[in-house]
Amino acid sequence: LVIIDEIHLLGEERGPILEVIVSRMRYMAERMSQPVRIVGLSTAMANASDLADWLGIPHDSIFNFKPSVRPVPLEVHIAGFPGQHYCPRMAAMNKPTYRAITVHSPDQPTLVFVSSRRQTRLTALDLIAYCSADEKEGQFLNMPMGELEPMLAAVKDPALRHTLAFGIGIHHAGLDEADRVLVEKLFLGQSILVLVCTSTLAWGVNFPAHLVVVKGTEYYDGKAKRYVDFPVTDVLQMMGRAGRPQFDTKAVAVILVHEPKKTFYKKFLYEPFPVESCLHEQLHDHINAEVVAGTIRSKQDAVDFLSWTYFYRRLLQNPAYYHCADATPEGTNGHLSLLVEATTADLACAGCVEVGEDGVSLAPSTLGRVASYYYLSYTTVALFHAELHDVDEGPTALSDLLRVLCDASEYDELPVRHNEEVVNEQLADKLPWPVERSRFDSPHVKANLLLQAHFARAPLPMSDYVTDLKSVLDQALRILQAMVDIAADAGWLHTALGAMSLTQMVSQGRFLDVPPLSDLP
């Protein structure tokens, strides 16, 4: 028995991982004649039958309810705001947010979802200003100030310490864990009635509230360097936090959006939406993993494997979405074959897969095995193979190895927030190893600076950078281990030893040439 929750996330960036796991499970079950029972849970969808077909669920076992079916009836208000620029538009939403709280939930818990950590602080401060203007500074505080003051003394974040005194909490991943636990405790106990948080809270701890305000449906994508829309699934998840079955007979959600998108949200927040596959966008790494596992041994095996995926079902139903010009069965099969040809050619060019002399059989190479074992992108191991070979002519500078490490595809998603390139330039001036000064807005340069600050034990400019450093360190060791394996397999002694030294530097948080006595307290 396999139970899958939030299965509509197939359409999100990490959806292909879930899709491949389930497809492989069903593919193996069929080959071994050992059926698997699957239970999938999801929000309302327009194409539930395609999902059921992929999971092998009979049509009499599909239960697809309308979005309006929920334990507590939800009243939704959508308001549009004009203005081309993001920051002024967000500021314009603060007063309507305050009015929504005072009208719909003056004495009950309210969650306000915003797009960034900075917006949690700015929104909370503006709400306090509106409370002061109404001469109701303590209207959201539901406990004696004398009891709160000892707790405030222990709060490390100055913005949070200030807002909690007015009954308004801040919650995001950049907070210290003790601060975050305190805010959660106060909100769950209804000691404070308003919590301003980032969208990640909607997917994490279950914090139901009477009113949910979604203040803006866009966020800054550091990789794309522009503001992009939240997926509809994220907005639905935030709205789903409205309503407490044990307390409420109805719940309220207020969605504040950019004016041109108002009609779009009116349609998709009230109707089921179709879920498409994203597997075709991340096919290389998954095909490589299946070749290494022995599931795929030829190009025909790859086509057969894809026929077990959700991507294949949606390709037949909606070929235009997947850039397939011919909607006939022959056309879609030809499209799959071309996709497999292009993917295997890219993997062979990267040195991850070896194509046999017959042009059909596939076998894994050392690079492909390393990529699969360490869960790395095929482009990362190809980069290592090319770059490390170039720097192995003599004793390799550790700064060059660090640059290669930070150029890995795994750091593509490291956020470079608005105006952080200025902060990165100031940080670079305090660190010993040079970086490419024209790329301070690059996530790879930021990863380099964060690791150097880790080695130097230098203070980071803000709490966001502390969180970013954790995410960089989480991935650094396995990427370095892959670097060591690639260098050792190729016989590059200097590079292998240098990568081992860099691994020690990451583990110990020190530069290699620092005197050991400096570690003493």
Short mmCIF file of C-alpha atoms in Angstrom, two decimals:
data_model
loop_
_atom_site.label_atom_id
_atom_site.label_comp_id
_atom_site.label_asym_id
_atom_site.label_seq_id
_atom_site.Cartn_x
_atom_site.Cartn_y
_atom_site.Cartn_z
CA LEU A 1 0.00 0.00 0.00
CA VAL A 2 1.37 3.41 -1.03
CA ILE A 3 -0.33 6.64 0.09
CA ILE A 4 0.62 9.85 -1.76
CA ASP A 5 -0.52 13.20 -0.39
CA GLU A 6 -0.68 16.49 -2.36
CA ILE A 7 -0.41 14.56 -5.63
CA HIS A 8 -1.42 17.67 -7.60
CA LEU A 9 2.17 18.86 -7.02
CA LEU A 10 3.07 16.80 -10.10
CA GLY A 11 2.72 20.07 -11.99
CA GLU A 12 5.28 21.88 -9.82
CA GLU A 13 9.07 22.06 -10.14
CA ARG A 14 9.68 19.00 -7.94
CA GLY A 15 6.80 17.06 -9.51
CA PRO A 16 9.02 14.99 -11.85
CA ILE A 17 10.67 13.34 -8.82
CA LEU A 18 7.31 12.09 -7.55
CA GLU A 19 6.27 11.11 -11.07
CA VAL A 20 9.39 9.01 -11.68
CA ILE A 21 9.21 7.29 -8.28
CA VAL A 22 5.60 6.23 -8.81
CA SER A 23 6.18 5.30 -12.46
CA ARG A 24 9.19 3.14 -11.55
CA MET A 25 7.18 1.52 -8.75
CA ARG A 26 4.36 0.57 -11.13
CA TYR A 27 6.82 -0.46 -13.89
CA MET A 28 8.64 -2.82 -11.50
CA ALA A 29 5.39 -4.14 -10.01
CA GLU A 30 4.17 -5.07 -13.48
CA ARG A 31 7.42 -6.80 -14.42
CA MET A 32 7.54 -8.74 -11.13
CA SER A 33 3.78 -9.50 -11.15
CA GLN A 34 3.41 -8.00 -7.66
CA PRO A 35 0.59 -5.45 -7.78
CA VAL A 36 0.83 -2.28 -5.67
CA ARG A 37 -2.23 -0.57 -4.17
CA ILE A 38 -2.01 3.23 -4.45
CA VAL A 39 -4.10 5.86 -2.64
CA GLY A 40 -3.66 9.42 -3.94
CA LEU A 41 -4.90 12.56 -2.16
CA SER A 42 -5.20 15.87 -3.97
CA THR A 43 -7.08 19.12 -4.32
CA ALA A 44 -9.92 19.22 -6.89
CA MET A 45 -8.62 18.67 -10.45
CA ALA A 46 -10.15 18.99 -13.90
CA ASN A 47 -8.31 15.92 -15.27
CA ALA A 48 -8.56 13.45 -12.38
CA SER A 49 -9.27 10.60 -14.82
CA ASP A 50 -5.81 10.98 -16.41
CA LEU A 51 -4.20 10.81 -12.99
CA ALA A 52 -6.25 7.72 -12.08
CA ASP A 53 -5.27 6.05 -15.36
CA TRP A 54 -1.59 6.67 -14.60
CA LEU A 55 -1.91 5.30 -11.05
CA GLY A 56 -3.85 2.26 -12.26
CA ILE A 57 -6.96 3.21 -10.28
CA PRO A 58 -10.32 1.94 -11.68
CA HIS A 59 -12.87 4.61 -12.57
CA ASP A 60 -15.29 3.47 -9.86
CA SER A 61 -12.60 4.30 -7.27
CA ILE A 62 -12.15 7.97 -8.27
CA PHE A 63 -13.69 10.54 -5.92
CA ASN A 64 -13.30 14.05 -7.31
CA PHE A 65 -15.10 16.69 -5.25
CA LYS A 66 -15.75 20.30 -6.17
CA PRO A 67 -13.48 22.95 -4.58
CA SER A 68 -16.48 24.18 -2.56
CA VAL A 69 -16.69 20.87 -0.67
CA ARG A 70 -14.80 21.45 2.60
CA PRO A 71 -15.42 20.99 6.36
CA VAL A 72 -15.95 24.73 6.87
CA PRO A 73 -17.60 26.81 4.08
CA LEU A 74 -15.16 29.36 2.67
CA GLU A 75 -16.09 32.88 1.68
CA VAL A 76 -13.56 34.27 -0.84
CA HIS A 77 -12.99 37.94 -1.66
CA ILE A 78 -10.65 38.90 -4.52
CA ALA A 79 -9.45 42.50 -4.91
CA GLY A 80 -7.28 43.87 -7.73
CA PHE A 81 -4.64 46.59 -7.37
CA PRO A 82 -3.25 48.64 -10.28
CA GLY A 83 0.36 49.74 -10.59
CA GLN A 84 3.23 48.40 -12.64
CA HIS A 85 5.87 48.38 -9.89
CA TYR A 86 5.89 45.65 -7.25
CA CYS A 87 6.95 47.47 -4.07
CA PRO A 88 4.43 50.38 -4.28
CA ARG A 89 1.70 47.86 -5.09
CA MET A 90 2.56 45.81 -2.00
CA ALA A 91 2.50 48.98 0.13
CA ALA A 92 -0.93 49.86 -1.29
CA MET A 93 -2.25 46.47 -0.10
CA ASN A 94 -1.42 47.08 3.58
CA LYS A 95 -4.44 49.23 4.43
CA PRO A 96 -6.94 46.83 2.74
CA THR A 97 -5.24 44.02 4.69
CA TYR A 98 -5.84 45.88 7.96
CA ARG A 99 -9.46 46.62 6.99
CA ALA A 100 -10.04 42.95 6.09
CA ILE A 101 -8.81 41.91 9.55
CA THR A 102 -10.97 44.45 11.41
CA VAL A 103 -14.08 43.58 9.36
CA HIS A 104 -13.84 39.79 9.07
CA SER A 105 -11.75 38.69 12.06
CA PRO A 106 -11.29 41.42 14.69
CA ASP A 107 -11.07 39.00 17.62
CA GLN A 108 -10.15 35.71 15.91
CA PRO A 109 -6.85 34.38 14.49
CA THR A 110 -5.67 35.76 11.13
CA LEU A 111 -2.88 34.58 8.83
CA VAL A 112 -1.39 37.10 6.39
CA PHE A 113 0.71 35.45 3.66
CA VAL A 114 3.37 37.56 1.92
CA SER A 115 6.04 36.76 -0.65
CA SER A 116 9.29 37.46 1.21
CA ARG A 117 10.89 37.80 4.64
CA ARG A 118 11.31 41.53 4.09
CA GLN A 119 7.59 41.84 3.37
CA THR A 120 6.72 40.11 6.67
CA ARG A 121 8.49 42.90 8.55
CA LEU A 122 7.16 45.77 6.40
CA THR A 123 3.58 44.46 6.51
CA ALA A 124 3.63 43.94 10.29
CA LEU A 125 4.99 47.46 10.87
CA ASP A 126 2.30 48.99 8.65
CA LEU A 127 -0.43 47.06 10.49
CA ILE A 128 0.90 48.49 13.76
CA ALA A 129 0.77 52.00 12.25
CA TYR A 130 -2.89 51.53 11.29
CA CYS A 131 -3.67 50.23 14.79
CA SER A 132 -2.08 53.35 16.26
CA ALA A 133 -4.03 55.59 13.88
CA ASP A 134 -7.26 53.97 15.12
CA GLU A 135 -6.01 54.30 18.74
CA LYS A 136 -6.31 50.53 19.18
CA GLU A 137 -2.66 49.54 19.64
CA GLY A 138 -3.46 46.42 21.68
CA GLN A 139 -6.44 45.11 19.72
CA PHE A 140 -4.53 42.05 18.44
CA LEU A 141 -2.87 41.23 21.78
CA ASN A 142 -4.87 38.69 23.77
CA MET A 143 -2.73 38.37 26.92
CA PRO A 144 -1.55 40.68 29.74
CA MET A 145 1.51 42.72 28.80
CA GLY A 146 3.13 41.70 32.08
CA GLU A 147 3.13 38.04 31.00
CA LEU A 148 4.49 38.89 27.53
CA GLU A 149 7.41 41.08 28.62
CA PRO A 150 9.64 38.23 29.96
CA MET A 151 9.13 36.42 26.65
CA LEU A 152 10.03 39.53 24.64
CA ALA A 153 13.32 39.81 26.54
CA ALA A 154 14.38 36.43 25.13
CA VAL A 155 13.46 37.26 21.50
CA LYS A 156 16.55 37.73 19.33
CA ASP A 157 14.98 39.32 16.25
CA PRO A 158 14.43 43.06 16.95
CA ALA A 159 11.56 43.40 14.44
CA LEU A 160 9.74 40.44 15.98
CA ARG A 161 10.31 41.79 19.50
CA HIS A 162 8.68 45.08 18.45
CA THR A 163 5.68 43.58 16.61
CA LEU A 164 4.85 40.97 19.27
CA ALA A 165 4.17 43.78 21.76
CA PHE A 166 1.21 44.73 19.53
CA GLY A 167 -0.10 41.16 19.13
CA ILE A 168 1.32 40.72 15.63
CA GLY A 169 3.79 37.91 14.93
CA ILE A 170 6.33 37.38 12.13
CA HIS A 171 7.17 33.90 10.82
CA HIS A 172 9.74 32.91 8.18
CA ALA A 173 12.69 30.54 7.72
CA GLY A 174 15.25 33.23 8.60
CA LEU A 175 14.10 33.47 12.23
CA ASP A 176 16.06 31.85 15.01
CA GLU A 177 14.45 28.53 15.97
CA ALA A 178 13.64 29.71 19.53
CA ASP A 179 11.92 32.83 18.12
CA ARG A 180 9.96 30.73 15.66
CA VAL A 181 8.80 28.28 18.34
CA LEU A 182 7.68 31.16 20.57
CA VAL A 183 5.65 32.77 17.77
CA GLU A 184 4.00 29.45 16.93
CA LYS A 185 3.13 28.86 20.58
CA LEU A 186 1.63 32.36 21.04
CA PHE A 187 -0.42 32.13 17.85
CA LEU A 188 -1.74 28.62 18.50
CA GLY A 189 -2.72 29.70 22.02
CA GLN A 190 -4.43 32.80 20.54
CA SER A 191 -2.27 35.06 22.70
CA ILE A 192 -1.55 36.99 19.51
CA LEU A 193 -4.24 37.20 16.83
CA VAL A 194 -2.28 38.13 13.68
CA LEU A 195 0.61 36.20 12.12
CA VAL A 196 2.38 37.60 9.05
CA CYS A 197 4.26 34.79 7.34
CA THR A 198 5.83 33.61 4.10
CA SER A 199 4.09 31.09 1.86
CA THR A 200 6.24 28.19 3.15
CA LEU A 201 4.12 28.12 6.31
CA ALA A 202 1.16 26.94 4.21
CA TRP A 203 3.06 23.73 3.43
CA GLY A 204 4.61 23.26 6.85
CA VAL A 205 2.98 23.35 10.28
CA ASN A 206 -0.82 23.27 10.25
CA PHE A 207 -1.91 26.70 11.57
CA PRO A 208 -5.62 27.12 10.83
CA ALA A 209 -7.14 30.58 11.21
CA HIS A 210 -10.56 32.17 10.80
CA LEU A 211 -9.26 34.62 8.18
CA VAL A 212 -6.48 34.20 5.60
CA VAL A 213 -5.17 37.19 3.64
CA VAL A 214 -2.97 36.46 0.64
CA LYS A 215 -1.17 39.76 0.16
CA GLY A 216 0.09 39.53 -3.39
CA THR A 217 0.46 36.46 -5.59
CA GLU A 218 3.96 37.19 -6.94
CA TYR A 219 7.46 36.58 -5.61
CA TYR A 220 10.95 37.54 -6.76
CA ASP A 221 12.64 34.69 -8.63
CA GLY A 222 16.39 35.19 -8.20
CA LYS A 223 17.20 32.80 -11.04
CA ALA A 224 14.89 34.55 -13.53
CA LYS A 225 15.70 37.98 -11.99
CA ARG A 226 12.06 39.06 -12.10
CA TYR A 227 8.79 38.77 -10.21
CA VAL A 228 6.81 35.65 -11.10
CA ASP A 229 3.40 34.31 -10.02
CA PHE A 230 2.91 31.75 -7.29
CA PRO A 231 1.56 28.46 -8.67
CA VAL A 232 -2.22 28.23 -8.27
CA THR A 233 -1.62 25.22 -5.99
CA ASP A 234 0.30 27.45 -3.56
CA VAL A 235 -2.52 30.00 -3.46
CA LEU A 236 -5.05 27.21 -2.87
CA GLN A 237 -2.87 25.81 -0.09
CA MET A 238 -2.76 29.21 1.62
CA MET A 239 -6.53 29.57 1.29
CA GLY A 240 -6.89 26.08 2.75
CA ARG A 241 -5.53 27.36 6.06
CA ALA A 242 -8.76 29.33 6.52
CA GLY A 243 -11.32 27.60 8.72
CA ARG A 244 -11.12 25.79 12.05
CA PRO A 245 -13.65 22.92 12.06
CA GLN A 246 -13.84 22.86 15.86
CA PHE A 247 -14.54 26.62 16.18
CA ASP A 248 -15.87 28.12 12.91
CA THR A 249 -19.11 27.78 11.00
CA LYS A 250 -17.57 29.71 8.10
CA ALA A 251 -14.11 30.94 7.09
CA VAL A 252 -12.92 33.90 5.03
CA ALA A 253 -10.08 34.26 2.51
CA VAL A 254 -9.11 37.61 1.03
CA ILE A 255 -6.88 37.47 -2.06
CA LEU A 256 -5.14 40.72 -3.05
CA VAL A 257 -3.78 40.52 -6.60
CA HIS A 258 -2.39 42.61 -9.43
CA GLU A 259 -5.40 44.01 -11.32
CA PRO A 260 -4.70 42.24 -14.69
CA LYS A 261 -4.71 38.83 -12.93
CA LYS A 262 -7.99 39.28 -11.09
CA THR A 263 -10.08 37.46 -13.72
CA PHE A 264 -7.62 34.55 -13.85
CA TYR A 265 -7.83 33.96 -10.10
CA LYS A 266 -11.61 34.30 -10.10
CA LYS A 267 -11.75 31.41 -12.55
CA PHE A 268 -9.20 29.02 -11.10
CA LEU A 269 -9.93 29.55 -7.41
CA TYR A 270 -13.53 28.45 -7.92
CA GLU A 271 -13.07 25.72 -10.53
CA PRO A 272 -10.91 22.58 -10.67
CA PHE A 273 -7.70 23.13 -12.61
CA PRO A 274 -5.83 20.71 -14.90
CA VAL A 275 -2.50 19.30 -13.75
CA GLU A 276 0.20 18.89 -16.40
CA SER A 277 3.51 17.02 -16.18
CA CYS A 278 6.92 18.72 -15.95
CA LEU A 279 8.92 15.54 -16.55
CA HIS A 280 9.96 16.57 -20.08
CA GLU A 281 11.81 19.56 -18.56
CA GLN A 282 13.97 17.38 -16.27
CA LEU A 283 14.21 14.18 -18.26
CA HIS A 284 18.01 13.90 -18.53
CA ASP A 285 18.77 13.19 -14.87
CA HIS A 286 15.92 10.69 -14.53
CA ILE A 287 16.86 8.78 -17.69
CA ASN A 288 20.48 8.69 -16.47
CA ALA A 289 19.36 7.29 -13.08
CA GLU A 290 17.30 4.56 -14.78
CA VAL A 291 20.24 3.62 -17.04
CA VAL A 292 22.51 3.34 -13.96
CA ALA A 293 19.87 1.27 -12.13
CA GLY A 294 19.62 -1.10 -15.11
CA THR A 295 15.94 -0.36 -15.74
CA ILE A 296 16.80 1.14 -19.14
CA ARG A 297 19.34 -0.69 -21.34
CA SER A 298 18.36 0.62 -24.75
CA LYS A 299 16.58 3.54 -26.35
CA GLN A 300 13.49 1.35 -26.82
CA ASP A 301 13.53 0.61 -23.07
CA ALA A 302 13.54 4.37 -22.48
CA VAL A 303 10.47 4.83 -24.70
CA ASP A 304 8.73 1.91 -22.93
CA PHE A 305 9.57 3.39 -19.53
CA LEU A 306 8.14 6.77 -20.52
CA SER A 307 4.88 5.09 -21.51
CA TRP A 308 4.36 4.37 -17.78
CA THR A 309 4.60 8.04 -16.82
CA TYR A 310 1.94 10.69 -16.27
CA PHE A 311 3.75 12.71 -18.94
CA TYR A 312 2.75 10.10 -21.54
CA ARG A 313 -0.93 10.28 -20.56
CA ARG A 314 -0.99 14.08 -20.83
CA LEU A 315 0.98 14.00 -24.10
CA LEU A 316 -1.87 12.01 -25.66
CA GLN A 317 -4.53 14.34 -24.23
CA ASN A 318 -2.83 17.72 -24.66
CA PRO A 319 -0.03 17.36 -27.25
CA ALA A 320 0.22 21.10 -27.98
CA TYR A 321 1.32 21.81 -24.38
CA TYR A 322 4.29 19.48 -24.89
CA HIS A 323 5.21 20.94 -28.33
CA CYS A 324 3.99 17.89 -30.22
CA ALA A 325 2.64 19.01 -33.61
CA ASP A 326 1.12 15.64 -34.64
CA ALA A 327 -1.67 14.54 -32.26
CA THR A 328 -2.10 11.07 -33.79
CA PRO A 329 -0.81 7.98 -31.88
CA GLU A 330 1.97 7.62 -34.46
CA GLY A 331 2.86 11.30 -34.03
CA THR A 332 3.08 11.10 -30.24
CA ASN A 333 5.19 7.93 -30.43
CA GLY A 334 7.49 9.69 -32.89
CA HIS A 335 7.69 12.67 -30.52
CA LEU A 336 8.69 10.33 -27.66
CA SER A 337 11.37 8.70 -29.82
CA LEU A 338 12.82 12.09 -30.78
CA LEU A 339 12.77 13.15 -27.13
CA VAL A 340 14.67 10.00 -26.11
CA GLU A 341 17.17 10.48 -28.97
CA ALA A 342 17.87 14.09 -27.94
CA THR A 343 18.12 13.20 -24.23
CA THR A 344 20.49 10.26 -24.72
CA ALA A 345 22.61 12.35 -27.13
CA ASP A 346 22.98 15.06 -24.47
CA LEU A 347 23.87 12.45 -21.82
CA ALA A 348 26.42 10.84 -24.15
CA CYS A 349 27.93 14.27 -24.93
CA ALA A 350 28.22 14.93 -21.17
CA GLY A 351 29.96 11.57 -20.72
CA CYS A 352 27.23 10.09 -18.49
CA VAL A 353 25.91 7.42 -20.87
CA GLU A 354 27.66 5.27 -23.46
CA VAL A 355 25.71 4.46 -26.63
CA GLY A 356 26.61 1.08 -28.17
CA GLU A 357 27.97 0.60 -31.68
CA ASP A 358 24.48 -0.43 -32.80
CA GLY A 359 23.27 3.09 -31.87
CA VAL A 360 20.52 1.64 -29.67
CA SER A 361 21.99 0.02 -26.53
CA LEU A 362 22.80 2.21 -23.53
CA ALA A 363 25.29 1.64 -20.70
CA PRO A 364 26.23 3.86 -17.74
CA SER A 365 29.67 5.47 -17.53
CA THR A 366 31.59 6.43 -14.38
CA LEU A 367 30.31 10.01 -14.63
CA GLY A 368 26.73 8.77 -14.93
CA ARG A 369 27.13 6.54 -11.89
CA VAL A 370 28.61 9.40 -9.86
CA ALA A 371 25.75 11.71 -10.86
CA SER A 372 23.15 9.11 -9.90
CA TYR A 373 24.84 8.04 -6.65
CA TYR A 374 25.34 11.58 -5.34
CA TYR A 375 22.03 12.83 -6.79
CA LEU A 376 23.70 15.48 -8.98
CA SER A 377 22.70 17.02 -12.28
CA TYR A 378 24.36 15.53 -15.35
CA THR A 379 25.60 19.04 -16.22
CA THR A 380 27.47 19.24 -12.90
CA VAL A 381 29.54 16.09 -13.43
CA ALA A 382 30.20 17.14 -17.03
CA LEU A 383 31.42 20.52 -15.74
CA PHE A 384 33.69 18.81 -13.19
CA HIS A 385 35.15 16.49 -15.82
CA ALA A 386 35.95 19.40 -18.11
CA GLU A 387 37.09 22.00 -15.56
CA LEU A 388 39.04 19.75 -13.20
CA HIS A 389 40.99 18.29 -16.10
CA ASP A 390 42.10 21.80 -17.04
CA VAL A 391 43.41 22.70 -13.58
CA ASP A 392 45.26 19.44 -12.87
CA GLU A 393 48.49 20.32 -14.64
CA GLY A 394 50.13 21.20 -11.31
CA PRO A 395 49.31 21.84 -7.65
CA THR A 396 45.79 23.24 -7.90
CA ALA A 397 44.85 26.46 -6.14
CA LEU A 398 42.04 25.82 -3.66
CA SER A 399 40.38 29.04 -4.85
CA ASP A 400 40.03 27.49 -8.33
CA LEU A 401 38.51 24.32 -6.86
CA LEU A 402 36.07 26.43 -4.85
CA ARG A 403 35.04 28.28 -8.03
CA VAL A 404 34.38 24.95 -9.82
CA LEU A 405 32.42 23.66 -6.81
CA CYS A 406 30.24 26.78 -6.70
CA ASP A 407 29.57 26.65 -10.45
CA ALA A 408 27.65 23.39 -9.93
CA SER A 409 24.06 23.38 -11.21
CA GLU A 410 22.87 22.55 -7.69
CA TYR A 411 23.47 26.20 -6.74
CA ASP A 412 21.38 27.59 -9.62
CA GLU A 413 18.43 28.03 -7.26
CA LEU A 414 20.30 29.84 -4.47
CA PRO A 415 18.25 33.04 -4.06
CA VAL A 416 19.84 36.36 -4.94
CA ARG A 417 17.23 38.78 -3.66
CA HIS A 418 16.47 42.30 -4.75
CA ASN A 419 19.55 44.57 -4.36
CA GLU A 420 21.66 41.77 -2.83
CA GLU A 421 24.33 42.27 -5.48
CA VAL A 422 25.37 45.40 -3.53
CA VAL A 423 25.64 43.36 -0.30
CA ASN A 424 27.65 40.69 -2.15
CA GLU A 425 30.13 43.30 -3.42
CA GLN A 426 30.64 44.66 0.09
CA LEU A 427 31.12 41.11 1.44
CA ALA A 428 33.66 40.29 -1.30
CA ASP A 429 35.86 43.19 -0.21
CA LYS A 430 36.26 41.56 3.23
CA LEU A 431 37.21 38.07 1.97
CA PRO A 432 40.63 36.83 0.79
CA TRP A 433 39.88 34.99 -2.48
CA PRO A 434 38.80 37.05 -5.51
CA VAL A 435 35.55 36.41 -7.37
CA GLU A 436 34.30 37.60 -10.75
CA ARG A 437 33.24 41.15 -9.93
CA SER A 438 30.85 41.46 -12.87
CA ARG A 439 28.64 38.65 -11.51
CA PHE A 440 27.62 39.76 -8.03
CA ASP A 441 24.01 39.01 -8.97
CA SER A 442 24.90 35.37 -9.74
CA PRO A 443 23.88 32.61 -7.28
CA HIS A 444 27.20 30.87 -7.96
CA VAL A 445 29.26 33.91 -6.92
CA LYS A 446 27.06 34.27 -3.83
CA ALA A 447 27.69 30.59 -2.95
CA ASN A 448 31.44 31.24 -3.28
CA LEU A 449 31.25 34.27 -0.96
CA LEU A 450 29.16 32.40 1.62
CA LEU A 451 31.64 29.51 1.74
CA GLN A 452 34.58 31.91 2.08
CA ALA A 453 32.75 33.67 4.94
CA HIS A 454 32.22 30.22 6.51
CA PHE A 455 35.96 29.47 6.26
CA ALA A 456 36.92 32.89 7.64
CA ARG A 457 34.18 32.75 10.29
CA ALA A 458 33.29 36.25 9.18
CA PRO A 459 30.00 37.81 10.32
CA LEU A 460 27.26 37.63 7.69
CA PRO A 461 25.46 40.85 6.75
CA MET A 462 21.90 39.67 7.54
CA SER A 463 19.88 36.72 8.83
CA ASP A 464 18.85 35.73 5.28
CA TYR A 465 22.51 34.98 4.54
CA VAL A 466 22.68 32.65 7.56
CA THR A 467 19.81 30.60 6.11
CA ASP A 468 21.39 30.70 2.64
CA LEU A 469 24.72 29.46 4.07
CA LYS A 470 22.93 26.47 5.63
CA SER A 471 21.48 25.51 2.25
CA VAL A 472 24.91 25.89 0.59
CA LEU A 473 26.62 23.73 3.24
CA ASP A 474 23.87 21.09 3.04
CA GLN A 475 24.87 20.36 -0.56
CA ALA A 476 28.61 21.14 -0.49
CA LEU A 477 29.85 17.87 1.01
CA ARG A 478 28.13 15.51 -1.42
CA ILE A 479 29.20 17.67 -4.38
CA LEU A 480 32.79 17.62 -3.10
CA GLN A 481 32.65 13.85 -2.62
CA ALA A 482 31.58 13.54 -6.25
CA MET A 483 34.48 15.82 -7.22
CA VAL A 484 36.92 13.55 -5.35
CA ASP A 485 35.51 10.43 -7.06
CA ILE A 486 35.73 11.99 -10.54
CA ALA A 487 39.30 13.19 -9.97
CA ALA A 488 40.40 9.86 -8.46
CA ASP A 489 38.87 7.84 -11.31
CA ALA A 490 40.64 10.02 -13.87
CA GLY A 491 43.96 9.78 -11.98
CA TRP A 492 44.20 13.50 -11.20
CA LEU A 493 46.15 13.37 -7.95
CA HIS A 494 46.50 17.11 -7.26
CA THR A 495 42.80 17.74 -7.85
CA ALA A 496 41.72 14.79 -5.68
CA LEU A 497 43.91 15.96 -2.79
CA GLY A 498 42.72 19.54 -3.22
CA ALA A 499 39.07 18.46 -3.16
CA MET A 500 39.74 16.48 0.03
CA SER A 501 41.31 19.57 1.61
CA LEU A 502 38.30 21.65 0.57
CA THR A 503 36.04 19.02 2.14
CA GLN A 504 37.90 19.44 5.43
CA MET A 505 37.58 23.21 5.18
CA VAL A 506 33.81 22.92 4.75
CA SER A 507 33.54 20.46 7.65
CA GLN A 508 35.72 22.49 10.04
CA GLY A 509 34.73 25.98 8.91
CA ARG A 510 38.37 27.10 8.63
CA PHE A 511 40.87 27.99 5.91
CA LEU A 512 43.56 25.34 5.46
CA ASP A 513 46.47 27.66 6.25
CA VAL A 514 45.06 29.03 9.53
CA PRO A 515 47.32 28.21 12.54
CA PRO A 516 45.76 25.44 14.67
CA LEU A 517 46.18 27.54 17.85
CA SER A 518 43.65 30.07 16.49
CA ASP A 519 40.92 27.49 17.11
CA LEU A 520 41.46 27.68 20.86
CA PRO A 521 38.95 29.82 22.80
#
